[in-house]
Coordinates of C-alpha atoms in Angstrom, one line a residue:
M1 CA 66.8 -49.3 40.8
G2 CA 70.0 -48.3 42.6
Q3 CA 71.5 -44.8 42.5
T4 CA 74.0 -44.2 39.8
V5 CA 77.4 -43.4 41.3
Q6 CA 79.6 -41.0 39.3
S7 CA 83.0 -42.3 38.1
I8 CA 85.7 -40.2 36.4
E9 CA 89.1 -41.5 35.5
K10 CA 90.5 -38.6 33.4
I11 CA 90.5 -34.8 33.8
N12 CA 91.0 -32.8 30.6
A13 CA 92.1 -29.1 30.3
E14 CA 88.5 -27.7 30.2
L15 CA 87.5 -29.6 33.4
L16 CA 90.7 -28.6 35.2
A17 CA 90.1 -25.0 34.3
K18 CA 86.5 -25.3 35.8
M19 CA 87.8 -27.0 38.9
F20 CA 90.5 -24.3 39.4
L21 CA 88.0 -21.4 39.0
A22 CA 85.6 -23.2 41.4
G23 CA 88.3 -23.4 44.0
A24 CA 89.0 -19.7 43.5
H25 CA 85.3 -18.9 43.8
N26 CA 85.0 -20.9 47.0
L27 CA 88.0 -19.1 48.6
E28 CA 86.8 -15.7 47.6
A29 CA 83.4 -16.5 49.2
K30 CA 85.0 -17.6 52.5
K31 CA 87.9 -15.3 52.8
E32 CA 86.5 -13.2 55.7
W33 CA 85.9 -16.4 57.7
I34 CA 89.5 -17.4 57.1
N35 CA 90.7 -13.9 58.1
E36 CA 89.0 -14.4 61.4
L37 CA 91.2 -17.4 62.2
N38 CA 94.0 -14.9 63.0
V39 CA 96.1 -16.1 66.0
F40 CA 96.5 -12.6 67.5
P41 CA 93.1 -10.9 68.1
V42 CA 94.2 -7.8 66.2
P43 CA 92.0 -6.1 63.5
D44 CA 94.3 -7.1 60.7
G45 CA 93.6 -10.7 59.9
D46 CA 94.4 -11.0 56.2
T47 CA 95.3 -14.6 55.3
G48 CA 92.0 -15.2 53.5
T49 CA 92.3 -11.9 51.6
N50 CA 95.9 -12.6 50.6
M51 CA 95.1 -16.1 49.4
S52 CA 92.0 -15.0 47.6
M53 CA 93.7 -12.2 45.8
T54 CA 96.6 -14.6 44.9
I55 CA 94.3 -17.2 43.4
L56 CA 92.0 -14.6 41.7
S57 CA 95.0 -13.2 39.9
A58 CA 95.5 -16.7 38.4
A59 CA 91.8 -17.2 37.9
K60 CA 91.5 -14.1 35.7
E61 CA 94.3 -15.4 33.5
V62 CA 92.6 -18.8 33.2
G63 CA 89.2 -17.2 32.5
S64 CA 90.8 -15.0 29.7
L65 CA 92.3 -18.0 27.8
E66 CA 91.4 -18.0 24.1
K67 CA 92.5 -21.7 23.8
T68 CA 92.2 -24.1 26.6
T69 CA 94.9 -26.7 26.6
M70 CA 96.6 -28.4 29.6
K71 CA 99.8 -26.4 28.9
S72 CA 98.0 -23.0 28.6
V73 CA 95.9 -23.6 31.8
A74 CA 99.1 -24.7 33.6
K75 CA 100.9 -21.5 32.5
A76 CA 98.0 -19.3 33.4
I77 CA 97.7 -20.8 36.9
S78 CA 101.4 -20.6 37.6
S79 CA 102.3 -17.2 36.2
G80 CA 99.0 -15.6 37.4
S81 CA 99.5 -16.8 41.0
L82 CA 103.2 -16.1 41.1
R83 CA 102.8 -12.5 40.1
G84 CA 99.6 -11.9 42.1
A85 CA 100.9 -13.6 45.3
R86 CA 100.3 -11.5 48.5
G87 CA 101.4 -12.3 52.0
N88 CA 103.2 -15.4 53.2
S89 CA 100.2 -17.6 52.7
G90 CA 99.6 -16.3 49.2
V91 CA 103.3 -16.9 48.2
I92 CA 103.2 -20.4 49.5
L93 CA 99.9 -21.1 47.7
S94 CA 101.5 -19.8 44.5
Q95 CA 104.5 -22.1 45.0
L96 CA 102.2 -25.0 45.5
F97 CA 100.5 -24.1 42.1
R98 CA 103.9 -23.7 40.5
G99 CA 105.1 -27.2 41.4
F100 CA 101.7 -28.7 40.6
T101 CA 101.5 -27.2 37.1
K102 CA 105.1 -28.2 36.3
V103 CA 103.9 -31.8 36.3
I104 CA 100.5 -31.5 34.6
A105 CA 101.8 -29.3 31.8
A106 CA 103.4 -32.3 30.2
Y107 CA 100.1 -34.2 29.9
D108 CA 96.9 -33.9 27.8
T109 CA 94.8 -35.4 30.6
I110 CA 95.2 -36.0 34.3
D111 CA 94.6 -39.4 36.0
T112 CA 95.3 -40.5 39.6
V113 CA 99.0 -41.2 38.9
V114 CA 99.6 -37.8 37.4
L115 CA 97.6 -36.1 40.1
A116 CA 99.7 -37.8 42.8
E117 CA 102.9 -36.8 41.1
A118 CA 101.7 -33.2 40.7
C119 CA 100.7 -33.0 44.4
D120 CA 104.1 -34.3 45.5
K121 CA 105.9 -31.8 43.3
A122 CA 103.7 -29.0 44.7
V123 CA 104.8 -29.7 48.2
E124 CA 108.5 -30.1 47.3
T125 CA 108.4 -26.7 45.5
A126 CA 106.6 -24.9 48.4
Y127 CA 108.9 -26.3 51.1
K128 CA 112.0 -25.1 49.1
A129 CA 110.5 -21.6 48.8
V130 CA 110.3 -21.1 52.6
M131 CA 113.6 -20.6 54.4
K132 CA 112.4 -22.1 57.7
P133 CA 109.4 -24.3 57.1
K134 CA 107.1 -24.5 60.1
E135 CA 104.9 -27.5 60.8
G136 CA 101.2 -26.9 61.7
T137 CA 100.8 -24.6 58.7
I138 CA 99.5 -24.7 55.1
L139 CA 102.7 -26.7 54.3
T140 CA 101.8 -29.5 56.7
V141 CA 98.2 -29.7 55.2
A142 CA 99.7 -29.8 51.7
R143 CA 102.1 -32.5 52.6
G144 CA 99.2 -34.5 54.1
V145 CA 97.4 -34.1 50.7
A146 CA 100.5 -35.3 48.8
D147 CA 101.1 -38.3 51.0
K148 CA 97.4 -39.4 50.9
A149 CA 97.4 -39.0 47.1
I150 CA 100.4 -41.3 46.7
D151 CA 98.6 -43.9 48.9
M152 CA 95.4 -43.6 46.9
V153 CA 97.1 -44.5 43.6
E154 CA 97.2 -48.1 44.8
E155 CA 93.6 -48.1 45.8
T156 CA 91.5 -46.6 43.0
D157 CA 91.5 -45.2 39.4
D158 CA 88.3 -43.2 40.1
L159 CA 89.2 -39.5 40.6
C160 CA 86.0 -38.8 42.5
V161 CA 86.9 -41.3 45.2
F162 CA 90.6 -40.3 45.0
I163 CA 90.0 -36.6 45.5
R164 CA 87.3 -37.1 48.2
A165 CA 89.8 -39.2 50.2
V166 CA 92.5 -36.6 49.8
I167 CA 90.2 -33.8 51.0
D168 CA 89.2 -35.9 54.0
E169 CA 92.9 -36.3 54.9
A170 CA 93.5 -32.5 54.4
E171 CA 90.7 -31.8 56.9
R172 CA 92.1 -34.4 59.4
V173 CA 95.6 -32.8 59.2
L174 CA 94.1 -29.3 59.5
K175 CA 92.3 -30.3 62.8
K176 CA 95.7 -31.4 64.2
T177 CA 97.5 -28.1 63.4
P178 CA 96.7 -26.7 66.9
E179 CA 98.7 -29.7 68.4
M180 CA 101.7 -28.8 66.2
L181 CA 101.7 -25.1 66.9
P182 CA 101.1 -24.1 70.5
V183 CA 100.1 -20.5 69.5
L184 CA 97.2 -22.0 67.5
K185 CA 96.0 -24.0 70.5
Q186 CA 96.2 -21.0 72.8
A187 CA 94.1 -19.0 70.4
G188 CA 91.7 -21.8 69.8
V189 CA 92.0 -21.8 66.0
V190 CA 93.3 -24.1 63.2
D191 CA 95.9 -22.7 60.8
S192 CA 94.3 -20.1 58.5
G193 CA 96.5 -20.9 55.5
G194 CA 95.7 -24.6 55.8
Q195 CA 92.0 -23.8 56.0
G196 CA 92.3 -21.7 52.9
L197 CA 93.9 -24.7 51.0
V198 CA 91.1 -27.0 52.1
V199 CA 88.5 -24.5 50.9
V200 CA 90.2 -24.4 47.5
L201 CA 90.2 -28.2 47.3
Q202 CA 86.6 -28.4 48.3
G203 CA 85.6 -25.9 45.6
A204 CA 87.5 -27.9 42.9
Y205 CA 85.9 -31.1 44.1
D206 CA 82.4 -29.5 43.8
A207 CA 83.1 -28.7 40.1
L208 CA 84.4 -32.2 39.5
M209 CA 81.1 -33.6 40.8
G210 CA 79.1 -31.3 38.5
K211 CA 77.9 -28.7 41.0
E212 CA 76.8 -25.5 39.3
I213 CA 79.4 -22.7 39.8
D214 CA 79.1 -19.1 38.6
Y215 CA 82.2 -18.5 36.4
S216 CA 81.0 -15.2 34.9
S217 CA 83.2 -13.0 37.0
F218 CA 86.3 -14.7 35.6
E219 CA 85.1 -15.1 32.0
A220 CA 84.2 -11.4 31.8
D221 CA 87.9 -10.7 31.6
K222 CA 88.1 -12.1 28.1
T223 CA 86.8 -8.9 26.6
A224 CA 88.4 -6.6 29.2
A225 CA 91.9 -8.1 28.8
S226 CA 92.5 -6.7 25.3
G227 CA 93.0 -3.0 24.5
I228 CA 94.1 -1.9 28.0
T229 CA 97.4 -0.1 28.3
K230 CA 99.0 -1.1 31.6
I231 CA 100.6 2.1 32.8
S232 CA 101.2 1.4 36.5
A233 CA 99.8 -0.4 39.5
E234 CA 98.1 2.8 40.7
T235 CA 96.5 3.4 37.3
E236 CA 95.0 -0.1 37.1
A237 CA 93.5 0.3 40.6
E238 CA 92.0 3.6 39.6
I239 CA 90.5 2.2 36.4
K240 CA 88.9 -0.6 38.3
F241 CA 87.3 1.4 41.1
G242 CA 87.2 5.1 40.4
Y243 CA 86.3 6.8 43.7
C244 CA 88.4 6.9 46.8
T245 CA 85.8 7.2 49.5
E246 CA 86.4 8.0 53.2
F247 CA 84.2 8.9 56.1
I248 CA 83.6 8.4 59.8
I249 CA 80.4 6.8 61.2
V250 CA 79.3 8.3 64.5
L251 CA 77.5 5.2 65.8
N252 CA 74.0 5.0 67.2
H253 CA 75.0 1.9 69.0
P254 CA 78.2 -0.1 69.3
L255 CA 78.6 -2.7 66.6
S256 CA 79.1 -6.4 67.3
D257 CA 81.9 -8.4 65.7
A258 CA 79.3 -10.0 63.4
Q259 CA 77.9 -6.6 62.4
I260 CA 81.4 -5.3 61.6
A261 CA 82.2 -8.4 59.6
K262 CA 79.0 -8.0 57.7
Y263 CA 79.8 -4.3 57.0
K264 CA 83.3 -5.2 55.7
E265 CA 81.7 -7.9 53.6
F266 CA 79.4 -5.4 52.0
L267 CA 82.3 -3.0 51.3
T268 CA 84.2 -5.9 49.7
S269 CA 81.2 -6.6 47.4
I270 CA 81.4 -3.0 46.0
G271 CA 85.1 -2.2 46.0
D272 CA 88.6 -2.8 47.3
S273 CA 91.4 -1.1 49.3
I274 CA 89.2 -1.5 52.3
V275 CA 90.2 -0.2 55.8
V276 CA 87.7 -0.4 58.6
V277 CA 88.7 0.7 62.1
A278 CA 86.0 0.5 64.7
D279 CA 85.4 1.2 68.4
D280 CA 82.3 1.7 70.5
E281 CA 81.6 5.2 69.2
I282 CA 83.0 5.5 65.7
V283 CA 83.9 3.5 62.6
K284 CA 86.6 4.9 60.3
T285 CA 86.0 3.7 56.7
H286 CA 88.1 3.8 53.6
V287 CA 87.1 2.1 50.3
H288 CA 87.8 2.4 46.6
T289 CA 84.5 1.9 44.8
N290 CA 82.6 2.8 41.6
D291 CA 79.5 3.8 43.7
P292 CA 80.2 5.9 46.8
G293 CA 76.5 6.3 47.4
L294 CA 76.1 2.6 48.2
A295 CA 78.9 2.8 50.8
I296 CA 77.3 5.9 52.3
Q297 CA 73.8 4.4 52.3
E298 CA 75.0 1.3 54.2
A299 CA 77.0 3.4 56.7
L300 CA 73.9 5.5 57.4
T301 CA 72.1 2.4 58.7
H302 CA 74.6 2.5 61.6
G303 CA 74.7 6.2 62.5
S304 CA 75.5 9.7 61.2
L305 CA 78.5 10.5 59.0
S306 CA 81.2 13.1 59.4
K307 CA 84.5 13.9 57.5
I308 CA 83.2 12.6 54.2
K309 CA 85.8 12.7 51.5
I310 CA 85.3 11.4 47.9
D311 CA 88.0 11.8 45.3
N312 CA 87.6 10.9 41.6
M313 CA 90.8 8.9 40.9
R314 CA 90.1 8.5 37.2
E315 CA 89.8 12.2 36.8
E316 CA 93.0 12.9 38.7
H317 CA 94.8 10.4 36.6
Q318 CA 93.4 11.9 33.4
E319 CA 94.5 15.3 34.5
R320 CA 98.1 14.0 35.0
L321 CA 98.1 12.4 31.5
I322 CA 96.8 15.7 30.0
K323 CA 99.5 17.7 31.8
D324 CA 102.2 15.3 30.6
A325 CA 100.9 15.4 27.0
E326 CA 100.7 19.3 27.1
K327 CA 104.3 19.4 28.4
V328 CA 105.6 17.2 25.6
A329 CA 103.6 19.2 23.0
A330 CA 105.0 22.5 24.3
Q331 CA 108.5 21.1 24.1
Q332 CA 108.0 19.9 20.5
A333 CA 106.4 23.3 19.4
A334 CA 109.4 25.1 20.8
G335 CA 111.7 22.8 18.9
E336 CA 112.9 21.1 22.1
Q337 CA 113.5 17.4 22.5
P338 CA 111.6 15.7 25.3
A339 CA 113.7 15.2 28.4
P340 CA 115.9 12.1 27.9
A341 CA 115.2 9.0 29.8
T342 CA 116.5 9.1 33.4
E343 CA 120.1 8.0 33.6
W344 CA 120.6 4.8 35.6
K345 CA 122.3 5.1 38.9
D346 CA 124.2 2.5 40.9
M347 CA 121.8 2.0 43.8
G348 CA 118.1 2.6 44.4
F349 CA 115.5 1.9 47.1
I350 CA 111.9 0.6 47.3
S351 CA 110.0 0.7 50.6
V352 CA 106.5 -0.5 51.7
S353 CA 104.7 2.1 53.8
A354 CA 101.2 2.6 55.2
G355 CA 100.4 6.2 56.1
K356 CA 101.2 9.6 54.5
G357 CA 103.6 10.6 57.3
L358 CA 105.6 7.4 57.2
S359 CA 105.8 7.7 53.4
E360 CA 107.2 11.2 53.7
I361 CA 109.8 10.0 56.2
F362 CA 110.9 7.2 53.7
S363 CA 111.0 9.7 50.8
G364 CA 113.2 12.0 52.9
L365 CA 115.6 9.1 53.5
G366 CA 116.1 8.6 49.8
V367 CA 113.5 6.0 48.8
D368 CA 112.8 6.1 45.1
V369 CA 109.5 4.3 45.0
I370 CA 107.1 3.8 47.9
I371 CA 104.5 0.9 47.7
E372 CA 101.4 1.8 49.7
G373 CA 100.6 -1.2 51.9
G374 CA 101.5 -3.1 55.0
Q375 CA 99.4 -5.0 57.4
T376 CA 95.9 -5.7 56.0
M377 CA 97.1 -4.4 52.6
N378 CA 100.0 -6.7 51.6
P379 CA 101.4 -5.7 48.2
S380 CA 101.6 -8.5 45.6
T381 CA 104.7 -9.8 43.9
E382 CA 103.4 -8.0 40.8
D383 CA 103.2 -4.7 42.7
I384 CA 106.9 -5.1 43.8
L385 CA 107.9 -6.0 40.3
R386 CA 106.3 -2.8 38.9
A387 CA 108.1 -0.8 41.6
I388 CA 111.4 -2.5 40.6
D389 CA 110.7 -1.6 37.0
K390 CA 110.3 2.1 37.9
V391 CA 113.7 2.5 39.7
P392 CA 116.5 3.3 37.2
A393 CA 119.2 1.5 39.2
K394 CA 121.5 -1.5 38.7
N395 CA 121.2 -2.5 42.4
I396 CA 117.9 -2.1 44.3
F397 CA 117.3 -2.5 48.0
V398 CA 113.7 -3.6 48.8
L399 CA 112.4 -2.9 52.4
P400 CA 109.2 -5.0 53.0
N401 CA 108.8 -3.6 56.6
N402 CA 106.4 -6.4 57.4
K403 CA 107.2 -10.1 58.0
N404 CA 104.2 -11.0 55.8
I405 CA 105.7 -9.2 52.7
I406 CA 109.2 -10.6 52.8
L407 CA 108.4 -13.8 50.8
A408 CA 106.6 -11.8 48.1
A409 CA 109.6 -9.5 47.9
N410 CA 111.9 -12.5 47.5
Q411 CA 109.7 -13.9 44.8
A412 CA 109.8 -10.6 42.9
A413 CA 113.6 -10.6 43.3
S414 CA 113.8 -14.1 41.8
L415 CA 111.7 -13.0 38.8
T416 CA 113.9 -9.9 38.0
E417 CA 116.7 -10.5 35.5
D418 CA 118.1 -7.1 34.5
K419 CA 118.8 -5.7 38.0
T420 CA 120.3 -7.0 41.2
I421 CA 117.7 -7.0 44.0
Y422 CA 118.6 -7.0 47.7
V423 CA 115.7 -7.8 49.9
I424 CA 116.5 -6.5 53.4
P425 CA 114.3 -8.6 55.7
T426 CA 112.7 -5.7 57.6
K427 CA 109.7 -6.8 59.6
T428 CA 108.6 -3.4 60.9
I429 CA 108.6 0.2 59.9
P430 CA 111.2 1.2 62.5
Q431 CA 113.5 -1.6 61.1
G432 CA 113.1 -0.1 57.6
I433 CA 114.0 3.4 58.8
T434 CA 117.1 1.9 60.7
A435 CA 118.2 0.1 57.5
L436 CA 118.1 3.3 55.5
I437 CA 120.0 5.3 58.1
N438 CA 122.8 2.8 58.0
Y439 CA 123.2 2.9 54.2
I440 CA 126.6 4.3 53.1
P441 CA 126.6 5.6 49.5
E442 CA 130.3 5.1 49.0
Q443 CA 130.3 1.4 49.8
P444 CA 129.4 -1.4 47.4
A445 CA 125.8 -2.7 47.3
E446 CA 126.7 -6.1 48.8
E447 CA 128.4 -4.5 51.8
N448 CA 125.5 -2.2 52.3
A449 CA 123.0 -5.0 52.2
K450 CA 125.0 -7.0 54.8
R451 CA 125.4 -4.0 57.2
M452 CA 121.8 -2.9 56.8
T453 CA 120.6 -6.4 57.7
E454 CA 122.9 -6.7 60.6
E455 CA 121.7 -3.3 62.1
L456 CA 118.2 -4.6 62.3
A457 CA 119.1 -6.5 65.5
N458 CA 119.8 -3.1 67.2
V459 CA 116.3 -1.8 67.0
K460 CA 113.3 -3.0 69.0
S461 CA 109.8 -2.3 67.7
G462 CA 106.4 -2.0 69.2
Q463 CA 102.9 -1.2 68.1
I464 CA 99.6 -0.4 69.8
T465 CA 96.2 -1.6 68.5
Y466 CA 93.1 -3.1 70.0
A467 CA 91.7 -6.7 70.5
V468 CA 88.8 -7.8 68.3
R469 CA 87.9 -10.8 70.5
D470 CA 88.5 -12.4 73.9
T471 CA 91.4 -14.7 74.1
N472 CA 94.4 -15.9 76.1
I473 CA 97.9 -15.6 74.6
D474 CA 101.3 -16.0 76.3
G475 CA 99.6 -16.2 79.7
K476 CA 97.8 -12.8 79.1
E477 CA 94.1 -12.6 79.5
I478 CA 92.8 -10.4 76.7
K479 CA 89.3 -9.0 76.4
E480 CA 87.6 -7.6 73.3
N481 CA 88.5 -3.9 72.8
D482 CA 91.5 -4.1 75.2
Y483 CA 94.5 -2.2 74.0
M484 CA 97.6 -4.4 73.2
G485 CA 101.3 -3.6 73.0
I486 CA 102.8 -5.9 70.4
G487 CA 106.6 -6.3 70.3
D488 CA 108.8 -8.1 67.8
A489 CA 108.2 -11.5 69.5
G490 CA 104.6 -11.2 70.7
I491 CA 102.2 -9.4 73.0
L492 CA 104.0 -7.4 75.7
S493 CA 101.2 -5.5 77.4
V494 CA 97.4 -5.4 77.6
G495 CA 95.1 -2.9 79.3
A496 CA 92.0 -0.8 79.1
D497 CA 94.0 2.5 78.9
M498 CA 96.0 3.1 75.7
E499 CA 98.7 5.3 77.1
Q500 CA 99.4 3.0 80.1
T501 CA 99.5 0.0 77.8
L502 CA 102.1 1.8 75.7
I503 CA 104.1 2.8 78.7
D504 CA 104.0 -0.8 80.0
M505 CA 105.3 -2.0 76.7
V506 CA 108.1 0.6 76.6
D507 CA 109.2 -0.5 80.0
Q508 CA 110.0 -3.9 78.6
L509 CA 111.8 -2.6 75.6
V510 CA 114.1 0.0 77.3
T511 CA 117.5 -1.1 78.6
D512 CA 120.5 0.7 80.1
E513 CA 121.9 1.0 76.5
S514 CA 118.8 2.6 75.0
G515 CA 119.4 6.1 73.6
I516 CA 116.3 7.1 71.7
I517 CA 112.5 6.3 71.6
S518 CA 110.8 7.2 68.4
L519 CA 107.0 7.5 68.3
Y520 CA 104.9 7.4 65.1
Y521 CA 101.3 8.2 65.7
G522 CA 98.5 6.9 63.5
E523 CA 95.5 8.4 61.7
E524 CA 93.3 7.9 64.8
V525 CA 95.6 9.9 67.1
S526 CA 95.9 13.7 67.3
G527 CA 99.3 15.4 67.3
E528 CA 98.4 17.0 70.7
D529 CA 97.8 13.6 72.3
A530 CA 101.0 12.1 70.8
S531 CA 103.0 15.1 72.1
A532 CA 101.5 14.7 75.6
L533 CA 102.4 11.0 75.7
A534 CA 105.9 11.8 74.5
E535 CA 106.3 14.2 77.4
K536 CA 105.3 11.5 79.9
L537 CA 107.8 9.2 78.4
Q538 CA 110.5 11.9 78.5
E539 CA 109.8 12.5 82.2
K540 CA 110.0 8.8 83.0
Y541 CA 113.2 8.2 80.9
A542 CA 115.1 11.4 81.4
D543 CA 118.3 10.1 79.9
I544 CA 116.7 8.9 76.7
E545 CA 115.7 11.2 73.8
V546 CA 112.0 10.9 72.8
E547 CA 110.9 12.0 69.3
V548 CA 107.4 12.2 67.8
N549 CA 106.5 11.8 64.2
N550 CA 103.2 11.8 62.4
G551 CA 103.0 8.4 60.8
G552 CA 99.3 8.5 59.7
Q553 CA 99.1 4.7 59.6
P554 CA 95.8 2.9 59.8
V555 CA 95.0 0.1 62.3
Y556 CA 97.9 0.9 64.7
Y557 CA 97.4 3.9 67.0
Y558 CA 101.2 4.0 67.6
I559 CA 104.3 2.4 66.1
L560 CA 107.4 2.9 68.1
S561 CA 111.1 2.0 68.2
V562 CA 113.7 1.8 70.9
E563 CA 117.3 2.0 70.0

């Protein structure tokens, strides 16, 4: 007897939901591998994390559905991914889902014709969302999928054959991305966003073919979704993982890349908000988890621990709620009315910031709400929407301060109806500070937005971090653990000595017109070392003012600006 070949000509809502959840599951399982496809060898690859968190936001809505219809599944996928979108790759993925679901929502079942139309609409929607679409990215892979889907309509009604052919084409286009983007070829990687899309499609295909997938993590949200009062983004994070856990591992032996990746993977399995900064001697760890003991036990396998700090975030939140309630009760007992709602003002500010010192600087410059995040921790569209909701202003300026957050900010602006949102396209922390300094309260919001944006061209930014692998970029030979000076347009300096690498970078940023160098030192740098470095810069550039600030940022030893 011959082997029975599976044939499927229709996908109903239940099967579509399973396929989507399987795609999300596959992406979540492979996110660290996708993170490692980072073009620059810096310790902040986050494409896989951003795409995974985007799709998981939608997966939780799909898994929580009481009634599974094509329309309800489409709405859950679209709204969940739009609001949960993080980073450029996550925003583009959410726009692909948005276009795709616009088509399928009108049908009870999906066949090859509907699927091809949905893929085409997905690509059209995603390309429109990006101001300057670049080939060799997730967009190119998605277009390859859509083109192949249209071709396959003429060849088969069998969705198993159809989708397999589409995925084969996606993989073929993905392999060609290094030929389209020279920076990918230099780094020896394919596009990470495109790889993420292929992983989602592969997971969906597995579910179509009947492969067993564990959906329990999504379905559990059906009971959890009801009865929770959503107070703020911070509260939700605290409820999910209750202990903010930080420590330093003094290593017995240096960890390999594979060991660090495995350590991060373990932390991901027990919590979120993970920051791991490693060198040959120490590993700085930050994680939000419900079981700090597990994190500590794992860390002890690599060395001894110092500077252990564990905060119960649920308890702190509860104390705040109790204090607020006591204040209201005292007012009522004294016959006082609770304070009236904050009066709306004309203009307000939201800024993304990573590091206590930087956040204090932004607050001092008049920012109303600060979103904790940045590189490795891109806030979602939903995070930005919550911040917008908190600012009692008719006009709100949003400072993303990272090129990978601008699209999410724009998406949040497009979803806001009762306020006018101006996204100032700040790509770095120094640009955000410059924008705020150039704000003039007496002028209309539109004029301020124009001037703040124009002033960004007058500041040059740089940052110092270390390389996580050997590579060659822009003609620079980079070895693992080398220090790198990264400017606005790429890597400017590389070396084994951090201070010299920074000075070499500053040399390329300073011109005859330069008047001030601002240094923001990170959590791994002492104030004494930063001051000593500033003195060296002051000696070298006697006519330029050099200022030092405690930024407290993770990942980057120094962030600096030259104006």
